[in-house]
PDB file of C-alpha atoms in Angstrom:
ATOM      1  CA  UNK A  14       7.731  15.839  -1.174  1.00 65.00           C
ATOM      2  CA  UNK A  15       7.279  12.221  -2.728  1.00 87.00           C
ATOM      3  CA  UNK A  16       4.501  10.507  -1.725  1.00 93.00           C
ATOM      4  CA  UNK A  17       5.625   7.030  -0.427  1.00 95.00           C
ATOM      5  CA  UNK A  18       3.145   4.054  -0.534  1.00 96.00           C
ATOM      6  CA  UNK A  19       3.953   0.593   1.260  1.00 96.00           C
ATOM      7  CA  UNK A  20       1.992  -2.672   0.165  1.00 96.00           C
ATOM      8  CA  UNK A  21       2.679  -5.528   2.477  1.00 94.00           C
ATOM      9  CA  UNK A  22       1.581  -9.505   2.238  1.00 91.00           C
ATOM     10  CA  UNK A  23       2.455 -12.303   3.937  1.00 87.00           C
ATOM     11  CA  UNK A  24       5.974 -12.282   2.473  1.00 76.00           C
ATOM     12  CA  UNK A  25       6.141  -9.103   0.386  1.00 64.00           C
ATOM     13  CA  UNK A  26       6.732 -11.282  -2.714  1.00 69.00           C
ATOM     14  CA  UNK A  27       3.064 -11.535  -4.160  1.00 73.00           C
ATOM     15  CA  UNK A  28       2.419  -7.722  -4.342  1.00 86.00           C
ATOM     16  CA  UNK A  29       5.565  -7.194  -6.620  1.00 88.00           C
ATOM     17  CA  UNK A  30       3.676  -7.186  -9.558  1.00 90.00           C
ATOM     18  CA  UNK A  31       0.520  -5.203  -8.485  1.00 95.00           C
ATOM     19  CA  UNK A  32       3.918  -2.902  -7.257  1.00 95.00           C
ATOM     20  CA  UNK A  33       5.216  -2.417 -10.916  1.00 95.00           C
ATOM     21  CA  UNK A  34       1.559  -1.629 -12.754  1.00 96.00           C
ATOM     22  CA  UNK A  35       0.820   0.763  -9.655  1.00 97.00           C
ATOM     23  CA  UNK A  36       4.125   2.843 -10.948  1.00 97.00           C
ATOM     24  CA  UNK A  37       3.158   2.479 -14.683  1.00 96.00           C
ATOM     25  CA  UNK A  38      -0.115   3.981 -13.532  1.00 97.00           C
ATOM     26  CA  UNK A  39       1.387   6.720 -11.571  1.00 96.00           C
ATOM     27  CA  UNK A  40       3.924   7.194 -14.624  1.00 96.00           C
ATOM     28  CA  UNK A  41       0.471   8.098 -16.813  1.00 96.00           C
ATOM     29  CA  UNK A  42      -0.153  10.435 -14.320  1.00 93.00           C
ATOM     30  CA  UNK A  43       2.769  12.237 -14.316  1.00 94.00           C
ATOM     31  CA  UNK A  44       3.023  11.483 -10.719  1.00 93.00           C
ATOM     32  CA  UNK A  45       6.342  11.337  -8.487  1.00 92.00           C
ATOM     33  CA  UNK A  46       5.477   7.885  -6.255  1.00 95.00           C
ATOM     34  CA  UNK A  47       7.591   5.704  -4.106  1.00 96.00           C
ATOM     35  CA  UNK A  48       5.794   2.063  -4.458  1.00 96.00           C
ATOM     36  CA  UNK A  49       7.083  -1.082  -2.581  1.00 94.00           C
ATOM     37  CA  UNK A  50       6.388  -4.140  -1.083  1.00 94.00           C
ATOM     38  CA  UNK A  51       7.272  -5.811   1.886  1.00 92.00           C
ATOM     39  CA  UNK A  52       6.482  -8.239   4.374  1.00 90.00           C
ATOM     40  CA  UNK A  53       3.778  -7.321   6.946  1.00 90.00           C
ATOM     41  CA  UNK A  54       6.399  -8.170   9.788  1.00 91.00           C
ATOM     42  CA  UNK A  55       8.720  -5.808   8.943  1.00 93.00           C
ATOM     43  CA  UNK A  56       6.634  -2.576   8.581  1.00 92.00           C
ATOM     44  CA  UNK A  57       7.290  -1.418  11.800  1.00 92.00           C
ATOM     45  CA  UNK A  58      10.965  -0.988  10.782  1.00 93.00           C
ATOM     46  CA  UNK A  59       9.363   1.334   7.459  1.00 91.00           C
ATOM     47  CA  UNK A  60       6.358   2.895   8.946  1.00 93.00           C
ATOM     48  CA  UNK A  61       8.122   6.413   9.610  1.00 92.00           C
ATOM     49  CA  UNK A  62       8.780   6.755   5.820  1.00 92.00           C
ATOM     50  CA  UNK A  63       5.476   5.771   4.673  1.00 95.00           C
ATOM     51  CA  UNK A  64       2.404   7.934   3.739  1.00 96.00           C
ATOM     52  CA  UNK A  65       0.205   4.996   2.716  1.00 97.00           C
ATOM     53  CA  UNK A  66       0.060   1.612   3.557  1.00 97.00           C
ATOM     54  CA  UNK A  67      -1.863  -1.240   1.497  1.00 97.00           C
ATOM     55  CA  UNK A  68      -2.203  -4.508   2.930  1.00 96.00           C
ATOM     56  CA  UNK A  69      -2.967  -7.611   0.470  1.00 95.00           C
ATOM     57  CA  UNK A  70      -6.113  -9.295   0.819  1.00 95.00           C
ATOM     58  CA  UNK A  71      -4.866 -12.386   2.991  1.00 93.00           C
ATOM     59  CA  UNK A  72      -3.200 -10.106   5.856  1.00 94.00           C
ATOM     60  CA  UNK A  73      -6.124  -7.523   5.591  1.00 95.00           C
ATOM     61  CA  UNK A  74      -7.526  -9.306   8.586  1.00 96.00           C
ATOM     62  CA  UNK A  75      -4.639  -7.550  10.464  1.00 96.00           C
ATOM     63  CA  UNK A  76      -6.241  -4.069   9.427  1.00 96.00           C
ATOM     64  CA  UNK A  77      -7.274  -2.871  12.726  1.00 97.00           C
ATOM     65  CA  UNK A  78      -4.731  -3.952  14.772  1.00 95.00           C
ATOM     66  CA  UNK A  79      -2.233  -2.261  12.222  1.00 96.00           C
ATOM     67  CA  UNK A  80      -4.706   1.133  12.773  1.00 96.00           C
ATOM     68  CA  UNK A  81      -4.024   0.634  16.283  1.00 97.00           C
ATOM     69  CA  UNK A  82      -0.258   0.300  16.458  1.00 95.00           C
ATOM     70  CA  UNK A  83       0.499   3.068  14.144  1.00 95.00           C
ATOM     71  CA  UNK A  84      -2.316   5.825  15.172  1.00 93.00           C
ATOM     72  CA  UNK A  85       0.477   7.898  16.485  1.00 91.00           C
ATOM     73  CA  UNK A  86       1.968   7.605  12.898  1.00 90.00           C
ATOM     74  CA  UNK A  87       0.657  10.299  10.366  1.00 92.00           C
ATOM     75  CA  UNK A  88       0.200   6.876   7.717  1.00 95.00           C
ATOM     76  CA  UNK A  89      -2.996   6.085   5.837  1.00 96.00           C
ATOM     77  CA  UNK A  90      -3.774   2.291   6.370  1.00 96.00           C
ATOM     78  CA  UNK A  91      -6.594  -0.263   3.741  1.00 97.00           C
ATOM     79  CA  UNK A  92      -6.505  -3.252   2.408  1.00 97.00           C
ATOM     80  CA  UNK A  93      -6.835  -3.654  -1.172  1.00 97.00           C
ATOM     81  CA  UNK A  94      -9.956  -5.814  -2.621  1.00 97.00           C
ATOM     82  CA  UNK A  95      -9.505  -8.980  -3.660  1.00 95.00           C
ATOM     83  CA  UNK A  96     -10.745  -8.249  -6.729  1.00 96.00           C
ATOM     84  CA  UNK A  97      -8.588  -5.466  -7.661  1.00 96.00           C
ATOM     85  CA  UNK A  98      -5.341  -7.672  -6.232  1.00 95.00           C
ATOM     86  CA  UNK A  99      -6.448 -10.682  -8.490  1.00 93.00           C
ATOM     87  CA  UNK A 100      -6.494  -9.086 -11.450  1.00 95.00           C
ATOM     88  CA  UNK A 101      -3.668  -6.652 -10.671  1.00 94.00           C
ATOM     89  CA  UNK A 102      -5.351  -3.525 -11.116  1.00 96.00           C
ATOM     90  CA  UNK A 103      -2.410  -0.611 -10.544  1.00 96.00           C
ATOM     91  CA  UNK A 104      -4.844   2.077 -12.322  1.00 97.00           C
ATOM     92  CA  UNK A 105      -8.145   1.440  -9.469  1.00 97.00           C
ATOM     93  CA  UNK A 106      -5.576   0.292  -6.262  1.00 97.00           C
ATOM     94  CA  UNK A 107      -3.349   3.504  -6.979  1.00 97.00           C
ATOM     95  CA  UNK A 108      -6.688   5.672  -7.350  1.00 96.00           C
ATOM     96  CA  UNK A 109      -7.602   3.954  -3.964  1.00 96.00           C
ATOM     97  CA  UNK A 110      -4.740   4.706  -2.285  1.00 96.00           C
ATOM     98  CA  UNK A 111      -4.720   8.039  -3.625  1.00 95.00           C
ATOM     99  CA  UNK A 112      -8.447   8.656  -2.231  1.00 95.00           C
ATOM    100  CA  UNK A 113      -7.329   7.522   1.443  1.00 94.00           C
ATOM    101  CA  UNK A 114      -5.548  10.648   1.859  1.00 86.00           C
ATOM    102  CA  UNK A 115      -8.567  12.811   0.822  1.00 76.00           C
ATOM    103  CA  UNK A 116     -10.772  11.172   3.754  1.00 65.00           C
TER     104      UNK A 116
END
């Protein structure tokens, strides 16, 4: 089974990059990954398929309500630092990711 991670920002544009050095890092790894991004509003239409979710620093306020509305849903939910989202860090935000499903 592929492991499918979801990033999602205001408009699902601003993660694209962070997106494409997350799968460069996974490529290192050897790892099979789905990585995408999308708006926040439409991840209730993508939850089902997703094993992790990453929300972007300026919709991480929406962090526990997202916990909340998608307990029943086996999906791992942060929000990446700002730090690691401004300077596009694939390598630490995959590793993250990686580490929620290990808690």
């Amino acid at each position: 089974m592929t492991l499918s991670i979801m990033l999602a920002c205001a408009g699902g544009f601003s993660t694209s990059m962070l997106v494409e050095r997350m799968k460069d890092a996974a490529k290192e790894k050897g790892m099979e990954v789905n990585i995408d991004a999308t708006a926040e509003g439409k991840v209730d239409k993508l939850i089902q398929n997703i094993d992790i979710l990453l929300l972007g620093p300026q919709v991480g306020y929406m962090e526990e309500s997202f916990k909340k509305k998608y307990s029943g849903h086996p999906v791992a939910i942060a929000t990446i630092p700002s730090m690691d989202y401004g300077m596009m860090n694939g390598k630490k935000v995959l590793a993250d990711a990686l580490n929620l499903l290990n808690k």
